[in-house]
PDB file of C-alpha atoms in Angstrom:
ATOM      1  CA  MET A   1      80.801 168.713  65.008  1.00  0.00           C
ATOM      2  CA  PRO A   2      82.805 166.720  67.935  1.00  0.00           C
ATOM      3  CA  GLU A   3      84.847 168.510  70.571  1.00  0.00           C
ATOM      4  CA  TYR A   4      89.019 167.345  70.798  1.00  0.00           C
ATOM      5  CA  VAL A   5      91.709 166.163  73.164  1.00  0.00           C
ATOM      6  CA  LEU A   6      94.363 165.839  72.907  1.00  0.00           C
ATOM      7  CA  ALA A   7      96.566 162.101  74.295  1.00  0.00           C
ATOM      8  CA  ASN A   8      99.709 160.792  73.207  1.00  0.00           C
ATOM      9  CA  GLY A   9     100.959 163.229  70.900  1.00  0.00           C
ATOM     10  CA  GLU A  10      97.321 162.065  69.140  1.00  0.00           C
ATOM     11  CA  CYS A  11      94.112 164.113  68.204  1.00  0.00           C
ATOM     12  CA  LEU A  12      91.104 162.179  69.687  1.00  0.00           C
ATOM     13  CA  ALA A  13      87.478 163.149  69.043  1.00  0.00           C
ATOM     14  CA  CYS A  14      85.543 163.423  71.816  1.00  0.00           C
ATOM     15  CA  GLY A  15      82.296 161.652  72.398  1.00  0.00           C
ATOM     16  CA  MET A  16      78.341 161.655  70.491  1.00  0.00           C
ATOM     17  CA  TYR A  17      77.054 165.438  72.485  1.00  0.00           C
ATOM     18  CA  CYS A  18      80.260 165.773  74.148  1.00  0.00           C
ATOM     19  CA  ALA A  19      80.991 169.195  74.754  1.00  0.00           C
ATOM     20  CA  SER A  20      84.571 168.607  76.541  1.00  0.00           C
ATOM     21  CA  CYS A  21      86.184 165.639  77.597  1.00  0.00           C
ATOM     22  CA  ALA A  22      89.825 163.583  78.980  1.00  0.00           C
ATOM     23  CA  THR A  23      91.676 160.945  78.396  1.00  0.00           C
ATOM     24  CA  GLU A  24      90.926 158.436  81.306  1.00  0.00           C
ATOM     25  CA  THR A  25      92.987 157.759  83.847  1.00  0.00           C
ATOM     26  CA  GLY A  26      91.210 154.338  85.849  1.00  0.00           C
ATOM     27  CA  ASP A  27      93.246 151.102  85.629  1.00  0.00           C
ATOM     28  CA  ILE A  28      93.282 148.720  81.796  1.00  0.00           C
ATOM     29  CA  TRP A  29      90.050 146.894  82.835  1.00  0.00           C
ATOM     30  CA  GLU A  30      87.940 150.330  83.232  1.00  0.00           C
ATOM     31  CA  ARG A  31      89.816 151.885  80.546  1.00  0.00           C
ATOM     32  CA  PHE A  32      88.535 149.118  78.062  1.00  0.00           C
ATOM     33  CA  TYR A  33      84.717 148.975  78.860  1.00  0.00           C
ATOM     34  CA  MET A  34      84.679 152.556  79.110  1.00  0.00           C
ATOM     35  CA  GLY A  35      86.724 153.581  76.485  1.00  0.00           C
ATOM     36  CA  ALA A  36      89.945 156.692  76.228  1.00  0.00           C
ATOM     37  CA  LEU A  37      88.339 159.642  76.373  1.00  0.00           C
ATOM     38  CA  ARG A  38      85.808 160.161  79.553  1.00  0.00           C
ATOM     39  CA  CYS A  39      83.180 163.502  78.815  1.00  0.00           C
ATOM     40  CA  GLU A  40      83.932 166.147  80.973  1.00  0.00           C
ATOM     41  CA  THR A  41      80.700 168.477  79.867  1.00  0.00           C
ATOM     42  CA  CYS A  42      78.533 168.088  77.677  1.00  0.00           C
ATOM     43  CA  MET A  43      76.411 169.585  74.687  1.00  0.00           C
ATOM     44  CA  ALA A  44      72.467 171.368  75.357  1.00  0.00           C
ATOM     45  CA  GLY A  45      70.296 169.083  76.200  1.00  0.00           C
ATOM     46  CA  TYR A  46      72.175 166.375  77.533  1.00  0.00           C
ATOM     47  CA  TYR A  47      73.281 164.599  81.027  1.00  0.00           C
ATOM     48  CA  LEU A  48      76.595 163.829  81.747  1.00  0.00           C
ATOM     49  CA  SER A  49      76.347 160.112  83.503  1.00  0.00           C
ATOM     50  CA  GLN A  50      79.321 160.422  85.870  1.00  0.00           C
ATOM     51  CA  ALA A  51      79.128 156.113  85.973  1.00  0.00           C
ATOM     52  CA  ARG A  52      79.784 156.241  82.931  1.00  0.00           C
ATOM     53  CA  GLY A  53      81.465 159.400  81.650  1.00  0.00           C
ATOM     54  CA  VAL A  54      79.401 159.298  78.181  1.00  0.00           C
ATOM     55  CA  CYS A  55      76.285 162.300  77.752  1.00  0.00           C
ATOM     56  CA  LEU A  56      72.625 160.855  77.553  1.00  0.00           C
ATOM     57  CA  ASN A  57      69.402 162.428  76.982  1.00  0.00           C
ATOM     58  CA  CYS A  58      67.370 165.393  78.655  1.00  0.00           C
ATOM     59  CA  PRO A  59      64.524 164.428  79.104  1.00  0.00           C
ATOM     60  CA  THR A  60      61.691 165.705  75.797  1.00  0.00           C
ATOM     61  CA  GLY A  61      61.795 170.286  76.131  1.00  0.00           C
ATOM     62  CA  ALA A  62      64.882 170.214  78.497  1.00  0.00           C
ATOM     63  CA  LEU A  63      67.755 172.022  77.411  1.00  0.00           C
ATOM     64  CA  GLN A  64      69.408 172.198  81.028  1.00  0.00           C
ATOM     65  CA  CYS A  65      68.751 168.438  83.315  1.00  0.00           C
ATOM     66  CA  THR A  66      70.805 166.014  85.478  1.00  0.00           C
ATOM     67  CA  LEU A  67      69.709 162.872  86.380  1.00  0.00           C
ATOM     68  CA  SER A  68      66.941 163.715  88.710  1.00  0.00           C
ATOM     69  CA  SER A  69      66.125 167.060  87.589  1.00  0.00           C
ATOM     70  CA  ILE A  70      65.132 169.710  85.330  1.00  0.00           C
ATOM     71  CA  GLN A  71      66.964 173.490  85.479  1.00  0.00           C
ATOM     72  CA  THR A  72      65.596 175.145  82.204  1.00  0.00           C
ATOM     73  CA  CYS A  73      63.005 173.702  79.315  1.00  0.00           C
ATOM     74  CA  LYS A  74      63.552 174.804  75.356  1.00  0.00           C
ATOM     75  CA  PRO A  75      62.089 177.489  74.307  1.00  0.00           C
ATOM     76  CA  GLY A  76      58.536 176.593  73.181  1.00  0.00           C
ATOM     77  CA  TYR A  77      58.093 174.029  76.903  1.00  0.00           C
ATOM     78  CA  SER A  78      57.896 175.719  79.430  1.00  0.00           C
ATOM     79  CA  ILE A  79      58.737 173.873  83.223  1.00  0.00           C
ATOM     80  CA  SER A  80      55.895 172.498  85.560  1.00  0.00           C
ATOM     81  CA  ASN A  81      56.008 169.384  88.566  1.00  0.00           C
ATOM     82  CA  GLY A  82      59.900 168.486  87.267  1.00  0.00           C
ATOM     83  CA  ILE A  83      58.602 167.774  83.403  1.00  0.00           C
ATOM     84  CA  CYS A  84      58.815 171.058  80.255  1.00  0.00           C
ATOM     85  CA  SER A  85      55.301 170.679  79.308  1.00  0.00           C
ATOM     86  CA  PRO A  86      54.816 172.378  75.515  1.00  0.00           C
ATOM     87  CA  CYS A  87      53.297 175.430  75.274  1.00  0.00           C
ATOM     88  CA  PRO A  88      50.553 176.209  72.894  1.00  0.00           C
ATOM     89  CA  GLU A  89      51.281 176.589  68.887  1.00  0.00           C
ATOM     90  CA  ASN A  90      53.399 179.246  67.277  1.00  0.00           C
ATOM     91  CA  CYS A  91      54.738 180.218  71.481  1.00  0.00           C
ATOM     92  CA  LEU A  92      58.154 180.608  72.617  1.00  0.00           C
ATOM     93  CA  SER A  93      57.223 181.112  75.920  1.00  0.00           C
ATOM     94  CA  CYS A  94      54.672 180.178  78.440  1.00  0.00           C
ATOM     95  CA  PRO A  95      54.600 181.140  82.070  1.00  0.00           C
ATOM     96  CA  THR A  96      55.002 177.968  84.576  1.00  0.00           C
ATOM     97  CA  SER A  97      51.508 178.686  86.307  1.00  0.00           C
ATOM     98  CA  ASN A  98      49.840 178.349  83.217  1.00  0.00           C
ATOM     99  CA  PRO A  99      51.475 176.835  80.410  1.00  0.00           C
ATOM    100  CA  SER A 100      48.355 176.254  78.344  1.00  0.00           C
ATOM    101  CA  ALA A 101      48.485 181.059  78.010  1.00  0.00           C
ATOM    102  CA  CYS A 102      51.762 182.045  75.766  1.00  0.00           C
ATOM    103  CA  GLN A 103      53.835 185.021  76.988  1.00  0.00           C
ATOM    104  CA  GLN A 104      55.798 185.297  73.341  1.00  0.00           C
ATOM    105  CA  CYS A 105      54.763 184.603  69.912  1.00  0.00           C
ATOM    106  CA  SER A 106      57.034 182.732  67.126  1.00  0.00           C
ATOM    107  CA  LEU A 107      58.170 185.472  64.788  1.00  0.00           C
ATOM    108  CA  GLY A 108      54.944 185.750  62.610  1.00  0.00           C
ATOM    109  CA  TYR A 109      52.740 185.047  65.201  1.00  0.00           C
ATOM    110  CA  TYR A 110      50.907 188.531  67.629  1.00  0.00           C
ATOM    111  CA  LEU A 111      49.492 187.921  71.386  1.00  0.00           C
ATOM    112  CA  SER A 112      45.636 187.892  71.084  1.00  0.00           C
ATOM    113  CA  PRO A 113      43.418 187.672  73.995  1.00  0.00           C
ATOM    114  CA  SER A 114      41.491 184.028  74.419  1.00  0.00           C
ATOM    115  CA  THR A 115      37.366 184.416  73.642  1.00  0.00           C
ATOM    116  CA  SER A 116      37.533 182.120  77.255  1.00  0.00           C
ATOM    117  CA  SER A 117      39.805 183.957  79.460  1.00  0.00           C
ATOM    118  CA  SER A 118      41.585 187.613  78.323  1.00  0.00           C
ATOM    119  CA  LEU A 119      43.905 186.261  81.252  1.00  0.00           C
ATOM    120  CA  ASN A 120      44.918 183.480  78.484  1.00  0.00           C
ATOM    121  CA  MET A 121      46.365 184.349  75.719  1.00  0.00           C
ATOM    122  CA  PHE A 122      46.872 182.493  72.327  1.00  0.00           C
ATOM    123  CA  CYS A 123      48.941 183.499  68.622  1.00  0.00           C
ATOM    124  CA  THR A 124      47.196 184.548  66.051  1.00  0.00           C
ATOM    125  CA  LYS A 125      49.398 184.443  62.996  1.00  0.00           C
ATOM    126  CA  CYS A 126      49.620 188.006  61.143  1.00  0.00           C
ATOM    127  CA  SER A 127      47.444 188.849  58.369  1.00  0.00           C
ATOM    128  CA  ILE A 128      48.715 191.835  57.122  1.00  0.00           C
ATOM    129  CA  GLN A 129      49.943 191.389  53.696  1.00  0.00           C
ATOM    130  CA  ASN A 130      53.863 192.438  52.897  1.00  0.00           C
ATOM    131  CA  CYS A 131      54.591 191.939  57.091  1.00  0.00           C
ATOM    132  CA  GLU A 132      57.085 190.678  58.621  1.00  0.00           C
ATOM    133  CA  ASN A 133      55.979 190.560  62.282  1.00  0.00           C
ATOM    134  CA  CYS A 134      53.073 192.471  64.146  1.00  0.00           C
ATOM    135  CA  ASP A 135      52.492 193.364  67.243  1.00  0.00           C
ATOM    136  CA  SER A 136      48.594 193.407  66.733  1.00  0.00           C
ATOM    137  CA  ALA A 137      45.498 192.839  63.212  1.00  0.00           C
ATOM    138  CA  PHE A 138      46.080 196.463  62.289  1.00  0.00           C
ATOM    139  CA  ASN A 139      50.010 197.184  62.699  1.00  0.00           C
ATOM    140  CA  CYS A 140      52.909 195.740  61.045  1.00  0.00           C
ATOM    141  CA  VAL A 141      56.393 196.114  62.605  1.00  0.00           C
ATOM    142  CA  GLN A 142      58.535 194.607  60.395  1.00  0.00           C
ATOM    143  CA  CYS A 143      57.439 194.595  56.949  1.00  0.00           C
ATOM    144  CA  SER A 144      58.763 193.099  53.780  1.00  0.00           C
ATOM    145  CA  SER A 145      61.757 194.808  51.517  1.00  0.00           C
ATOM    146  CA  GLY A 146      60.683 197.965  49.876  1.00  0.00           C
ATOM    147  CA  TYR A 147      56.881 198.199  51.965  1.00  0.00           C
ATOM    148  CA  SER A 148      56.738 200.265  55.248  1.00  0.00           C
ATOM    149  CA  GLY A 149      54.222 201.529  57.535  1.00  0.00           C
ATOM    150  CA  ALA A 150      51.714 200.022  60.070  1.00  0.00           C
ATOM    151  CA  LEU A 151      49.636 198.161  56.873  1.00  0.00           C
ATOM    152  CA  CYS A 152      52.977 197.304  54.668  1.00  0.00           C
ATOM    153  CA  THR A 153      51.563 199.410  51.714  1.00  0.00           C
TER     154      THR A 153
END
């Protein structure tokens, strides 16, 4: 949903992906080429182009960025060497030092050690019937409605 600003008694929509904007105060040529509104802050996943007063896409996986750097990555990504690298499948967070390992799994999955290294954890689908979320192959922590216990019986 776009944000709005009051200008000359009229509500005007801010630009795409703009979290807040203000009326342009430059000379007539600047207003003609840049538009009457200028973004001041952008929505998550976008950064402000100071020169153009518009919001531009952050690189893939970035939640907060500037023109020259990434500050934070979206869930499921880890910042490594200045870029957001995807975590393994069904993984919500992975360490910066080892983006191929997982620290937290998506709902319905649990952390289990890799067969190649006990340091590398990956996400395994919960296989307990009627279980919404589990912390191991044999322990459900959230059963579907009407079921209870570690095995949701």
